[in-house]
Short mmCIF file of N, CA and C in Angstrom, two decimals:
data_model
loop_
_atom_site.label_atom_id
_atom_site.label_comp_id
_atom_site.label_asym_id
_atom_site.label_seq_id
_atom_site.Cartn_x
_atom_site.Cartn_y
_atom_site.Cartn_z
N UNK L 1 -62.48 -9.73 8.84
CA UNK L 1 -61.02 -9.35 9.32
C UNK L 1 -60.04 -10.26 8.71
N UNK L 2 -58.89 -9.27 8.36
CA UNK L 2 -57.77 -10.21 7.81
C UNK L 2 -57.16 -10.58 9.34
N UNK L 3 -56.43 -12.08 8.77
CA UNK L 3 -55.69 -12.89 9.71
C UNK L 3 -54.44 -13.21 9.13
N UNK L 4 -53.60 -13.32 9.84
CA UNK L 4 -52.36 -13.67 9.51
C UNK L 4 -51.70 -14.94 10.16
N UNK L 5 -51.36 -15.97 9.79
CA UNK L 5 -50.87 -16.98 10.61
C UNK L 5 -49.16 -17.35 10.46
N UNK L 6 -48.87 -16.10 9.69
CA UNK L 6 -47.49 -16.44 9.63
C UNK L 6 -46.79 -15.06 9.32
N UNK L 7 -45.68 -14.96 9.70
CA UNK L 7 -45.10 -13.38 9.91
C UNK L 7 -43.76 -13.72 9.53
N UNK L 8 -43.07 -12.76 8.51
CA UNK L 8 -41.79 -13.29 8.00
C UNK L 8 -40.53 -12.28 8.26
N UNK L 9 -39.73 -12.47 8.92
CA UNK L 9 -38.70 -11.42 9.07
C UNK L 9 -37.73 -11.88 8.32
N UNK L 10 -37.29 -10.90 7.24
CA UNK L 10 -36.47 -11.20 6.32
C UNK L 10 -34.97 -10.96 6.83
N UNK L 11 -34.68 -10.26 7.69
CA UNK L 11 -33.40 -9.84 8.36
C UNK L 11 -33.04 -10.83 9.68
N UNK L 12 -33.78 -11.95 9.88
CA UNK L 12 -33.45 -12.65 10.88
C UNK L 12 -32.07 -13.56 10.19
N UNK L 13 -31.26 -13.42 11.00
CA UNK L 13 -29.91 -14.29 10.98
C UNK L 13 -30.07 -15.84 11.16
N UNK L 14 -29.52 -16.51 10.16
CA UNK L 14 -29.79 -18.25 10.46
C UNK L 14 -29.09 -18.57 11.92
N UNK L 15 -30.22 -19.37 12.51
CA UNK L 15 -29.73 -20.21 13.65
C UNK L 15 -29.85 -19.26 14.84
N UNK L 16 -29.97 -17.95 14.82
CA UNK L 16 -30.01 -17.08 15.86
C UNK L 16 -31.45 -16.95 16.51
N UNK L 17 -31.74 -17.08 17.84
CA UNK L 17 -33.05 -17.16 18.20
C UNK L 17 -33.45 -15.73 18.46
N UNK L 18 -34.53 -15.28 18.08
CA UNK L 18 -34.83 -13.98 17.99
C UNK L 18 -36.32 -14.14 18.96
N UNK L 19 -36.61 -12.87 19.57
CA UNK L 19 -37.76 -12.76 20.32
C UNK L 19 -38.86 -11.45 19.71
N UNK L 20 -40.12 -11.86 19.71
CA UNK L 20 -41.02 -10.85 19.02
C UNK L 20 -42.33 -10.75 19.77
N UNK L 21 -42.86 -9.50 19.64
CA UNK L 21 -44.27 -8.97 20.11
C UNK L 21 -44.65 -8.66 19.42
N UNK L 22 -46.32 -8.88 18.86
CA UNK L 22 -46.80 -8.55 17.74
C UNK L 22 -47.97 -7.48 18.33
N UNK L 23 -48.30 -6.41 17.43
CA UNK L 23 -49.41 -5.58 17.59
C UNK L 23 -50.14 -5.67 16.40
N UNK L 24 -51.55 -5.64 16.39
CA UNK L 24 -52.47 -5.71 15.39
C UNK L 24 -52.47 -3.84 15.21
N UNK L 25 -52.85 -3.69 13.89
CA UNK L 25 -53.32 -2.38 13.46
C UNK L 25 -54.66 -2.45 12.88
N UNK L 26 -55.68 -1.55 13.72
CA UNK L 26 -56.96 -1.75 13.11
C UNK L 26 -57.28 -0.81 12.05
N UNK L 27 -58.41 -0.70 11.48
CA UNK L 27 -58.89 0.04 10.15
C UNK L 27 -58.63 1.34 10.67
N UNK L 28 -58.96 1.79 11.77
CA UNK L 28 -58.85 3.17 12.13
C UNK L 28 -57.43 3.65 12.53
N UNK L 29 -56.46 2.81 12.20
CA UNK L 29 -54.88 2.95 12.50
C UNK L 29 -54.51 2.80 13.99
N UNK L 30 -55.52 2.40 14.79
CA UNK L 30 -55.19 2.22 16.27
C UNK L 30 -54.37 0.73 16.34
N UNK L 31 -53.78 0.82 17.63
CA UNK L 31 -52.93 -0.48 17.71
C UNK L 31 -53.55 -1.20 18.92
N UNK L 32 -53.58 -2.36 18.77
CA UNK L 32 -53.96 -3.46 19.77
C UNK L 32 -52.79 -3.26 20.85
N UNK L 33 -52.83 -4.03 21.89
CA UNK L 33 -51.98 -4.21 23.07
C UNK L 33 -51.12 -5.35 22.36
N UNK L 34 -49.65 -5.26 23.09
CA UNK L 34 -48.48 -6.43 22.12
C UNK L 34 -48.99 -7.62 22.82
N UNK L 35 -48.89 -8.64 21.96
CA UNK L 35 -48.92 -9.94 22.13
C UNK L 35 -48.00 -10.52 23.26
N UNK L 36 -48.25 -11.37 23.97
CA UNK L 36 -47.18 -12.28 24.71
C UNK L 36 -45.82 -12.31 23.95
N UNK L 37 -44.70 -12.66 24.50
CA UNK L 37 -43.45 -12.73 23.63
C UNK L 37 -43.38 -14.18 22.77
N UNK L 38 -43.16 -14.09 21.48
CA UNK L 38 -43.06 -15.41 20.92
C UNK L 38 -41.62 -15.35 20.22
N UNK L 39 -40.97 -16.46 20.10
CA UNK L 39 -39.51 -16.68 19.62
C UNK L 39 -39.55 -17.69 18.59
N UNK L 40 -38.68 -17.33 17.63
CA UNK L 40 -38.09 -18.11 16.52
C UNK L 40 -36.86 -18.08 16.00
N UNK L 41 -36.34 -19.06 15.29
CA UNK L 41 -35.24 -19.08 14.93
C UNK L 41 -35.06 -19.28 13.27
N UNK L 42 -34.35 -18.61 12.65
CA UNK L 42 -34.44 -18.84 10.97
C UNK L 42 -33.49 -20.08 10.66
N UNK L 43 -34.34 -21.27 10.06
CA UNK L 43 -33.15 -22.54 10.02
C UNK L 43 -31.97 -22.12 9.22
N UNK L 44 -30.93 -22.78 9.71
CA UNK L 44 -29.65 -22.77 8.71
C UNK L 44 -29.75 -23.51 7.50
N UNK L 45 -29.44 -22.61 6.44
CA UNK L 45 -29.57 -23.39 5.05
C UNK L 45 -28.41 -23.42 4.22
N UNK L 46 -27.32 -23.02 4.85
CA UNK L 46 -25.95 -23.04 4.07
C UNK L 46 -24.94 -24.00 5.23
N UNK L 47 -24.12 -24.18 4.55
CA UNK L 47 -23.01 -25.21 4.93
C UNK L 47 -21.91 -24.47 5.91
N UNK L 48 -21.34 -25.16 6.63
CA UNK L 48 -20.21 -24.58 7.61
C UNK L 48 -19.21 -23.40 6.79
N UNK L 49 -18.61 -22.58 7.59
CA UNK L 49 -17.59 -21.57 7.27
C UNK L 49 -16.36 -22.47 7.35
N UNK L 50 -15.57 -22.94 6.21
CA UNK L 50 -14.23 -23.82 6.54
C UNK L 50 -13.18 -22.62 6.04
N UNK L 51 -12.30 -22.58 6.76
CA UNK L 51 -10.87 -22.12 6.11
C UNK L 51 -9.87 -23.05 6.38
N UNK L 52 -9.18 -23.29 5.30
CA UNK L 52 -7.84 -24.06 5.20
C UNK L 52 -6.97 -23.56 4.20
N UNK L 53 -5.56 -23.69 4.74
CA UNK L 53 -4.38 -23.19 3.98
C UNK L 53 -3.90 -24.75 3.31
N UNK L 54 -3.85 -24.68 2.01
CA UNK L 54 -3.77 -25.83 1.25
C UNK L 54 -2.13 -26.31 1.68
N UNK L 55 -1.77 -27.89 1.76
CA UNK L 55 -0.54 -28.08 2.03
C UNK L 55 0.17 -28.69 0.50
N UNK L 56 1.02 -28.16 -0.14
CA UNK L 56 1.28 -28.20 -1.47
C UNK L 56 2.56 -29.13 -1.55
N UNK L 57 3.46 -29.43 -0.43
CA UNK L 57 4.51 -30.48 -0.64
C UNK L 57 4.60 -31.14 0.59
N UNK L 58 5.63 -32.23 0.52
CA UNK L 58 5.68 -33.00 1.59
C UNK L 58 6.88 -33.96 0.93
N UNK L 59 7.54 -34.59 1.83
CA UNK L 59 9.06 -35.28 1.79
C UNK L 59 8.45 -36.85 1.79
N UNK L 60 8.88 -37.47 1.06
CA UNK L 60 8.35 -39.07 0.90
C UNK L 60 8.89 -39.98 1.96
N UNK L 61 9.74 -39.19 2.81
CA UNK L 61 10.45 -39.84 3.97
C UNK L 61 9.58 -39.27 5.18
N UNK L 62 8.62 -38.39 5.14
CA UNK L 62 7.76 -37.71 6.21
C UNK L 62 6.93 -38.93 6.90
N UNK L 63 6.82 -38.79 8.20
CA UNK L 63 5.94 -39.81 8.68
C UNK L 63 4.57 -39.71 8.33
N UNK L 64 3.97 -38.74 7.80
CA UNK L 64 2.73 -38.53 7.13
C UNK L 64 2.68 -36.98 7.09
N UNK L 65 1.52 -36.58 6.86
CA UNK L 65 1.10 -35.08 6.44
C UNK L 65 -0.28 -34.59 7.22
N UNK L 66 0.13 -33.81 8.10
CA UNK L 66 -1.38 -33.33 8.96
C UNK L 66 -1.89 -32.19 8.08
N UNK L 67 -3.26 -32.71 7.99
CA UNK L 67 -3.97 -31.23 7.08
C UNK L 67 -4.87 -30.81 8.20
N UNK L 68 -5.01 -29.32 8.23
CA UNK L 68 -5.69 -28.77 9.25
C UNK L 68 -6.63 -27.89 8.76
N UNK L 69 -7.56 -27.41 9.23
CA UNK L 69 -8.78 -26.45 8.94
C UNK L 69 -9.68 -26.02 10.28
N UNK L 70 -10.02 -25.03 9.89
CA UNK L 70 -11.15 -24.32 10.97
C UNK L 70 -12.64 -24.35 10.26
N UNK L 71 -13.69 -24.86 11.06
CA UNK L 71 -14.75 -24.89 10.62
C UNK L 71 -15.86 -24.64 11.77
N UNK L 72 -16.82 -23.75 11.42
CA UNK L 72 -17.77 -22.89 12.37
C UNK L 72 -19.11 -23.25 11.46
N UNK L 73 -20.35 -23.22 12.36
CA UNK L 73 -21.57 -22.97 12.03
C UNK L 73 -22.40 -22.48 13.11
N UNK L 74 -23.59 -21.84 12.64
CA UNK L 74 -24.15 -21.38 13.85
C UNK L 74 -24.98 -22.58 14.12
N UNK L 75 -25.23 -23.71 13.31
CA UNK L 75 -26.12 -24.84 14.14
C UNK L 75 -25.04 -26.01 14.85
N UNK L 76 -23.84 -25.67 14.64
CA UNK L 76 -22.89 -26.65 15.11
C UNK L 76 -21.92 -27.51 14.15
N UNK L 77 -21.26 -28.12 14.39
CA UNK L 77 -20.43 -28.93 13.43
C UNK L 77 -20.73 -30.10 13.60
N UNK L 78 -21.22 -30.94 12.58
CA UNK L 78 -21.44 -32.46 13.07
C UNK L 78 -20.39 -33.49 12.60
N UNK L 79 -19.65 -33.26 11.58
CA UNK L 79 -18.36 -33.87 11.25
C UNK L 79 -17.53 -32.96 10.21
N UNK L 80 -16.21 -33.30 10.23
CA UNK L 80 -15.01 -32.58 9.05
C UNK L 80 -14.39 -33.72 8.53
N UNK L 81 -14.43 -34.46 7.32
CA UNK L 81 -13.62 -35.46 6.97
C UNK L 81 -12.84 -35.03 5.91
N UNK L 82 -11.80 -35.79 5.94
CA UNK L 82 -10.63 -35.66 5.10
C UNK L 82 -10.65 -36.85 4.12
N UNK L 83 -10.60 -36.61 2.79
CA UNK L 83 -10.58 -37.69 1.62
C UNK L 83 -9.23 -37.58 1.06
N UNK L 84 -8.59 -38.75 0.96
CA UNK L 84 -7.03 -38.63 0.28
C UNK L 84 -6.96 -39.91 -0.58
N UNK L 85 -5.91 -39.67 -1.41
CA UNK L 85 -5.87 -40.88 -2.47
C UNK L 85 -4.14 -40.48 -3.01
N UNK L 86 -3.56 -41.65 -3.22
CA UNK L 86 -2.02 -41.40 -3.96
C UNK L 86 -2.85 -41.21 -5.69
N UNK L 87 -1.89 -40.01 -5.96
CA UNK L 87 -2.29 -39.94 -7.37
C UNK L 87 -2.00 -40.76 -8.36
N UNK L 88 -3.36 -41.17 -9.16
CA UNK L 88 -3.36 -42.48 -10.07
C UNK L 88 -4.18 -43.37 -9.46
N UNK L 89 -4.34 -43.33 -8.18
CA UNK L 89 -5.54 -44.24 -7.43
C UNK L 89 -6.94 -43.73 -7.80
N UNK L 90 -7.79 -44.77 -7.95
CA UNK L 90 -9.37 -44.23 -8.48
C UNK L 90 -10.05 -43.98 -7.10
N UNK L 91 -9.74 -44.39 -6.10
CA UNK L 91 -10.78 -44.48 -4.72
C UNK L 91 -9.77 -43.61 -3.73
N UNK L 92 -10.85 -42.72 -3.36
CA UNK L 92 -10.16 -42.19 -2.09
C UNK L 92 -10.38 -42.77 -0.91
N UNK L 93 -9.40 -42.59 0.09
CA UNK L 93 -9.77 -43.28 1.56
C UNK L 93 -10.25 -41.87 2.45
N UNK L 94 -11.07 -42.25 3.40
CA UNK L 94 -11.57 -41.20 4.22
C UNK L 94 -11.36 -41.31 5.69
N UNK L 95 -11.06 -40.47 6.35
CA UNK L 95 -10.88 -40.24 7.66
C UNK L 95 -11.73 -39.04 8.61
N UNK L 96 -12.49 -39.31 9.57
CA UNK L 96 -12.84 -38.12 10.23
C UNK L 96 -11.77 -37.48 10.92
N UNK L 97 -12.05 -36.23 10.71
CA UNK L 97 -10.81 -35.41 11.46
C UNK L 97 -11.30 -35.15 12.95
N UNK L 98 -10.21 -34.97 13.77
CA UNK L 98 -10.35 -34.97 15.02
C UNK L 98 -10.45 -33.19 15.34
N UNK L 99 -11.50 -32.90 16.56
CA UNK L 99 -11.29 -31.45 16.92
C UNK L 99 -10.86 -31.39 18.38
N UNK L 100 -9.42 -31.11 18.24
CA UNK L 100 -8.50 -30.73 19.31
C UNK L 100 -8.91 -29.62 20.31
N UNK L 101 -9.24 -28.79 19.80
CA UNK L 101 -9.95 -27.24 20.43
C UNK L 101 -10.52 -26.36 19.49
N UNK L 102 -11.72 -25.70 20.08
CA UNK L 102 -12.32 -24.84 19.43
C UNK L 102 -12.84 -25.11 18.06
N UNK L 103 -12.30 -24.41 17.06
CA UNK L 103 -12.84 -24.53 15.53
C UNK L 103 -11.58 -25.43 14.99
N UNK L 104 -10.62 -25.59 15.43
CA UNK L 104 -9.61 -26.42 14.62
C UNK L 104 -10.29 -28.01 14.57
N UNK L 105 -9.71 -28.38 13.24
CA UNK L 105 -9.93 -29.83 13.12
C UNK L 105 -8.83 -30.30 12.53
N UNK L 106 -8.42 -31.43 12.60
CA UNK L 106 -6.79 -31.92 12.39
C UNK L 106 -7.27 -33.26 11.68
N UNK L 107 -6.39 -33.80 10.72
CA UNK L 107 -6.41 -35.06 10.21
C UNK L 107 -5.02 -35.38 9.68
N UNK L 108 -4.52 -36.87 9.43
CA UNK L 108 -3.28 -37.14 9.19
C UNK L 108 -3.19 -37.99 7.94
N UNK L 109 -2.54 -37.80 6.81
CA UNK L 109 -2.48 -38.64 5.87
C UNK L 109 -1.40 -39.38 6.02
N UNK L 110 -1.47 -40.84 6.12
CA UNK L 110 -0.36 -41.72 6.55
C UNK L 110 0.81 -41.65 5.55
N UNK L 111 2.24 -42.08 6.15
CA UNK L 111 3.25 -42.13 5.20
C UNK L 111 3.02 -43.05 4.10
N UNK L 112 2.29 -44.24 4.01
CA UNK L 112 1.97 -45.00 3.32
C UNK L 112 1.52 -44.46 1.96
N UNK L 113 0.99 -43.37 2.02
CA UNK L 113 0.14 -42.56 0.74
C UNK L 113 1.27 -41.88 0.34
N UNK L 114 2.29 -41.62 0.62
CA UNK L 114 3.24 -40.34 0.16
C UNK L 114 3.96 -41.23 -0.71
N UNK L 115 3.58 -40.94 -1.99
CA UNK L 115 4.42 -41.62 -3.09
C UNK L 115 4.83 -40.40 -4.03
N UNK L 116 5.76 -40.83 -4.80
CA UNK L 116 6.37 -39.85 -5.81
C UNK L 116 5.42 -39.04 -6.56
N UNK L 117 4.38 -40.10 -7.43
CA UNK L 117 3.24 -39.44 -8.23
C UNK L 117 2.72 -38.34 -7.31
N UNK L 118 2.54 -38.40 -6.00
CA UNK L 118 1.79 -37.07 -5.42
C UNK L 118 0.58 -37.89 -4.48
N UNK L 119 -0.10 -36.75 -3.90
CA UNK L 119 -1.36 -37.10 -3.10
C UNK L 119 -2.52 -36.04 -3.49
N UNK L 120 -3.72 -36.49 -3.67
CA UNK L 120 -4.67 -35.57 -3.76
C UNK L 120 -5.74 -35.67 -2.49
N UNK L 121 -6.33 -34.58 -1.93
CA UNK L 121 -7.08 -34.64 -1.05
C UNK L 121 -7.99 -33.46 -1.12
N UNK L 122 -9.36 -33.81 -0.50
CA UNK L 122 -10.01 -32.85 -0.12
C UNK L 122 -10.82 -33.12 1.18
N UNK L 123 -11.42 -31.72 1.60
CA UNK L 123 -12.27 -31.84 2.74
C UNK L 123 -13.91 -31.62 2.66
N UNK L 124 -14.36 -32.22 3.80
CA UNK L 124 -16.05 -31.96 3.52
C UNK L 124 -16.33 -31.81 5.00
N UNK L 125 -17.19 -30.70 5.05
CA UNK L 125 -17.73 -30.48 6.44
C UNK L 125 -19.21 -30.30 6.32
N UNK L 126 -19.67 -30.90 7.69
CA UNK L 126 -21.16 -31.06 7.84
C UNK L 126 -21.66 -30.21 9.11
N UNK L 127 -22.69 -29.64 8.79
CA UNK L 127 -23.16 -28.81 9.83
C UNK L 127 -24.24 -29.67 10.55
N UNK L 128 -24.74 -29.13 11.81
CA UNK L 128 -25.72 -30.24 12.68
C UNK L 128 -27.16 -30.28 11.88
N UNK L 129 -27.11 -29.60 11.08
CA UNK L 129 -28.38 -29.83 9.81
C UNK L 129 -28.03 -30.40 8.78
N UNK L 130 -26.82 -30.82 8.68
CA UNK L 130 -26.31 -31.90 7.44
C UNK L 130 -26.27 -30.88 6.23
N UNK L 131 -25.88 -29.61 6.35
CA UNK L 131 -25.60 -28.82 5.29
C UNK L 131 -23.89 -29.05 4.98
N UNK L 132 -23.89 -29.06 3.70
CA UNK L 132 -22.31 -29.52 3.39
C UNK L 132 -21.44 -28.29 2.75
N UNK L 133 -20.19 -28.28 3.31
CA UNK L 133 -19.21 -27.26 2.54
C UNK L 133 -17.83 -28.01 2.23
N UNK L 134 -17.31 -28.25 1.18
CA UNK L 134 -16.02 -28.95 0.79
C UNK L 134 -15.16 -27.85 0.41
N UNK L 135 -13.64 -28.21 0.55
CA UNK L 135 -12.61 -27.60 0.15
C UNK L 135 -12.05 -28.26 -0.88
N UNK L 136 -12.22 -28.42 -2.13
CA UNK L 136 -11.61 -29.00 -3.06
C UNK L 136 -13.02 -29.99 -3.24
N UNK L 137 -12.86 -31.14 -4.25
CA UNK L 137 -13.71 -31.89 -4.69
C UNK L 137 -12.92 -33.15 -4.87
N UNK L 138 -13.59 -34.35 -5.21
CA UNK L 138 -13.24 -35.69 -5.79
C UNK L 138 -12.47 -35.20 -7.14
N UNK L 139 -13.24 -34.65 -7.92
CA UNK L 139 -13.01 -34.28 -9.28
C UNK L 139 -11.61 -33.03 -9.54
N UNK L 140 -11.83 -32.15 -8.23
CA UNK L 140 -10.74 -30.98 -8.29
C UNK L 140 -10.32 -31.12 -7.22
N UNK L 141 -9.27 -31.98 -6.52
CA UNK L 141 -8.82 -31.90 -5.26
C UNK L 141 -7.61 -31.21 -5.26
N UNK L 142 -7.23 -30.95 -3.91
CA UNK L 142 -5.80 -30.30 -3.48
C UNK L 142 -4.92 -31.32 -3.87
N UNK L 143 -3.63 -30.71 -4.46
CA UNK L 143 -2.56 -31.53 -4.62
C UNK L 143 -1.27 -31.30 -3.77
N UNK L 144 -0.72 -32.64 -3.10
CA UNK L 144 0.42 -32.38 -2.46
C UNK L 144 1.59 -33.08 -3.33
N UNK L 145 2.39 -32.13 -3.58
CA UNK L 145 3.68 -32.54 -4.42
C UNK L 145 4.75 -33.34 -3.53
N UNK L 146 5.29 -34.62 -3.79
CA UNK L 146 6.09 -35.26 -2.90
C UNK L 146 7.40 -35.37 -3.37
N UNK L 147 8.22 -34.87 -2.46
CA UNK L 147 9.76 -34.61 -3.04
C UNK L 147 10.39 -36.05 -2.66
N UNK L 148 11.71 -36.12 -3.31
CA UNK L 148 12.47 -37.20 -3.11
C UNK L 148 12.84 -37.96 -4.12
N UNK L 149 12.26 -37.93 -5.31
CA UNK L 149 12.43 -38.98 -6.41
C UNK L 149 13.81 -38.69 -6.89
N UNK L 150 14.27 -39.73 -7.44
CA UNK L 150 15.58 -39.76 -8.20
C UNK L 150 15.58 -40.03 -9.60
N UNK L 151 14.50 -40.38 -10.03
CA UNK L 151 14.29 -41.27 -11.33
C UNK L 151 12.76 -41.05 -11.74
N UNK L 152 12.49 -40.92 -12.95
CA UNK L 152 11.34 -40.60 -13.60
C UNK L 152 10.32 -41.72 -13.49
N UNK L 153 11.13 -43.24 -13.26
CA UNK L 153 10.50 -44.43 -13.06
C UNK L 153 9.69 -44.29 -11.65
N UNK L 154 10.13 -43.53 -10.79
CA UNK L 154 9.65 -43.61 -9.64
C UNK L 154 8.59 -42.74 -9.47
N UNK L 155 7.85 -41.92 -10.59
CA UNK L 155 6.98 -41.00 -10.61
C UNK L 155 5.93 -41.55 -11.38
N UNK L 156 5.83 -42.43 -11.92
CA UNK L 156 4.71 -43.15 -12.88
C UNK L 156 3.26 -42.96 -12.10
N UNK L 157 2.33 -42.29 -12.70
CA UNK L 157 1.05 -41.59 -12.11
C UNK L 157 0.02 -42.88 -12.55
N UNK L 158 0.67 -43.67 -13.67
CA UNK L 158 -0.59 -44.63 -14.02
C UNK L 158 -1.51 -44.26 -15.33
N UNK L 159 -1.21 -42.79 -15.43
CA UNK L 159 -1.90 -42.10 -16.63
C UNK L 159 -1.09 -42.14 -17.85
N UNK L 160 -1.83 -43.11 -18.94
CA UNK L 160 -0.96 -43.07 -20.29
C UNK L 160 -0.81 -41.68 -20.86
N UNK L 161 -1.93 -40.79 -20.51
CA UNK L 161 -1.96 -39.35 -21.18
C UNK L 161 -0.91 -38.26 -20.48
N UNK L 162 -0.14 -38.62 -19.56
CA UNK L 162 1.06 -37.93 -19.30
C UNK L 162 2.29 -38.47 -19.07
N UNK L 163 3.23 -37.57 -19.36
CA UNK L 163 4.55 -37.80 -19.37
C UNK L 163 5.08 -37.55 -17.90
N UNK L 164 5.39 -38.58 -17.42
CA UNK L 164 6.27 -38.36 -15.80
C UNK L 164 7.67 -38.13 -15.83
N UNK L 165 7.91 -37.20 -15.17
CA UNK L 165 9.51 -36.87 -14.96
C UNK L 165 9.80 -36.58 -13.32
N UNK L 166 11.02 -36.57 -13.15
CA UNK L 166 11.66 -36.43 -11.84
C UNK L 166 12.49 -35.06 -12.00
N UNK L 167 12.36 -34.04 -11.59
CA UNK L 167 12.78 -32.76 -11.88
C UNK L 167 13.35 -32.18 -10.17
N UNK L 168 14.29 -32.02 -9.93
CA UNK L 168 14.95 -31.40 -8.76
C UNK L 168 14.34 -32.17 -7.51
N UNK L 169 13.97 -33.46 -7.66
CA UNK L 169 13.47 -34.03 -6.32
C UNK L 169 12.11 -34.20 -6.37
N UNK L 170 11.32 -33.50 -7.16
CA UNK L 170 9.87 -33.43 -7.49
C UNK L 170 9.42 -34.43 -8.60
N UNK L 171 8.14 -34.95 -8.59
CA UNK L 171 7.73 -35.54 -9.62
C UNK L 171 6.75 -34.68 -10.62
N UNK L 172 6.58 -34.60 -11.82
CA UNK L 172 6.18 -33.67 -12.73
C UNK L 172 5.52 -34.72 -13.71
N UNK L 173 3.79 -34.21 -13.94
CA UNK L 173 3.13 -34.96 -14.98
C UNK L 173 2.59 -34.12 -15.70
N UNK L 174 2.99 -34.24 -17.05
CA UNK L 174 2.51 -33.22 -17.91
C UNK L 174 1.85 -33.88 -19.20
N UNK L 175 0.53 -33.39 -19.70
CA UNK L 175 -0.15 -33.90 -20.86
C UNK L 175 0.87 -34.10 -21.94
N UNK L 176 0.70 -35.54 -22.49
CA UNK L 176 1.24 -35.70 -23.64
C UNK L 176 0.39 -35.97 -25.03
N UNK L 177 0.91 -35.85 -26.29
CA UNK L 177 0.26 -35.84 -27.27
C UNK L 177 -0.04 -37.50 -27.62
N UNK L 178 0.51 -38.39 -26.95
CA UNK L 178 -0.01 -39.86 -27.25
C UNK L 178 -1.48 -39.94 -27.09
N UNK L 179 -2.21 -40.83 -28.32
CA UNK L 179 -3.37 -41.02 -28.31
C UNK L 179 -3.69 -42.14 -27.03
N UNK L 180 -4.71 -41.68 -26.33
CA UNK L 180 -4.89 -42.20 -25.32
C UNK L 180 -6.27 -42.28 -24.66
N UNK L 181 -6.79 -42.92 -23.66
CA UNK L 181 -8.31 -42.15 -22.94
C UNK L 181 -7.80 -42.62 -21.32
N UNK L 182 -7.83 -41.69 -20.44
CA UNK L 182 -7.62 -41.62 -19.16
C UNK L 182 -9.05 -41.21 -18.24
N UNK L 183 -9.89 -41.61 -19.13
CA UNK L 183 -11.31 -41.52 -18.45
C UNK L 183 -11.85 -40.00 -18.12
N UNK L 184 -10.85 -38.83 -18.79
CA UNK L 184 -11.18 -37.61 -18.23
C UNK L 184 -11.84 -37.20 -19.62
N UNK L 185 -12.94 -36.73 -20.03
CA UNK L 185 -13.26 -36.22 -21.08
C UNK L 185 -12.55 -34.85 -21.46
N UNK L 186 -12.13 -34.37 -20.55
CA UNK L 186 -11.47 -32.84 -21.01
C UNK L 186 -10.08 -33.21 -21.45
N UNK L 187 -9.39 -34.53 -21.52
CA UNK L 187 -8.33 -34.96 -22.06
C UNK L 187 -8.39 -35.74 -23.11
N UNK L 188 -9.51 -36.19 -23.54
CA UNK L 188 -9.65 -37.10 -24.69
C UNK L 188 -9.68 -36.59 -26.13
#
């Protein structure tokens, strides 16, 4: 007789406990009595759902910039982190965002990071099973333009491959034609 040690439910949603009773179908197509109740949940294999409205501008005189997002997952949220750096810096700083209520997470980029060159940031959310979801990345971050400049010298992003300018209180960094190496293969 055929024996099955595993039964697959292709419609089982991730992380939701489902209850089953099994019946065997005999060769004469009659059915056995149902088994006792068994339960199972499909493992969560995807990262959290994260919604975020990017912050695109701030004043250099602001006390900081609050970044918020909503993060949910069927297995629960382990952490949501905010990574930020001044434009031109190689290294990101990281903070764990707080969860003031429900699915809302909040973190603050400090005033010291608000330079005329701007601020790059991205978010990483991990669920209880360590699955990851990012909003932006280290290589493709969100950008906050910081206003308040009065001269191009205040906008130096430290990149020889860009021309820095102050226009209407905002710093602009445009690629130039100077032979340079900024470490980015796309601009060499």
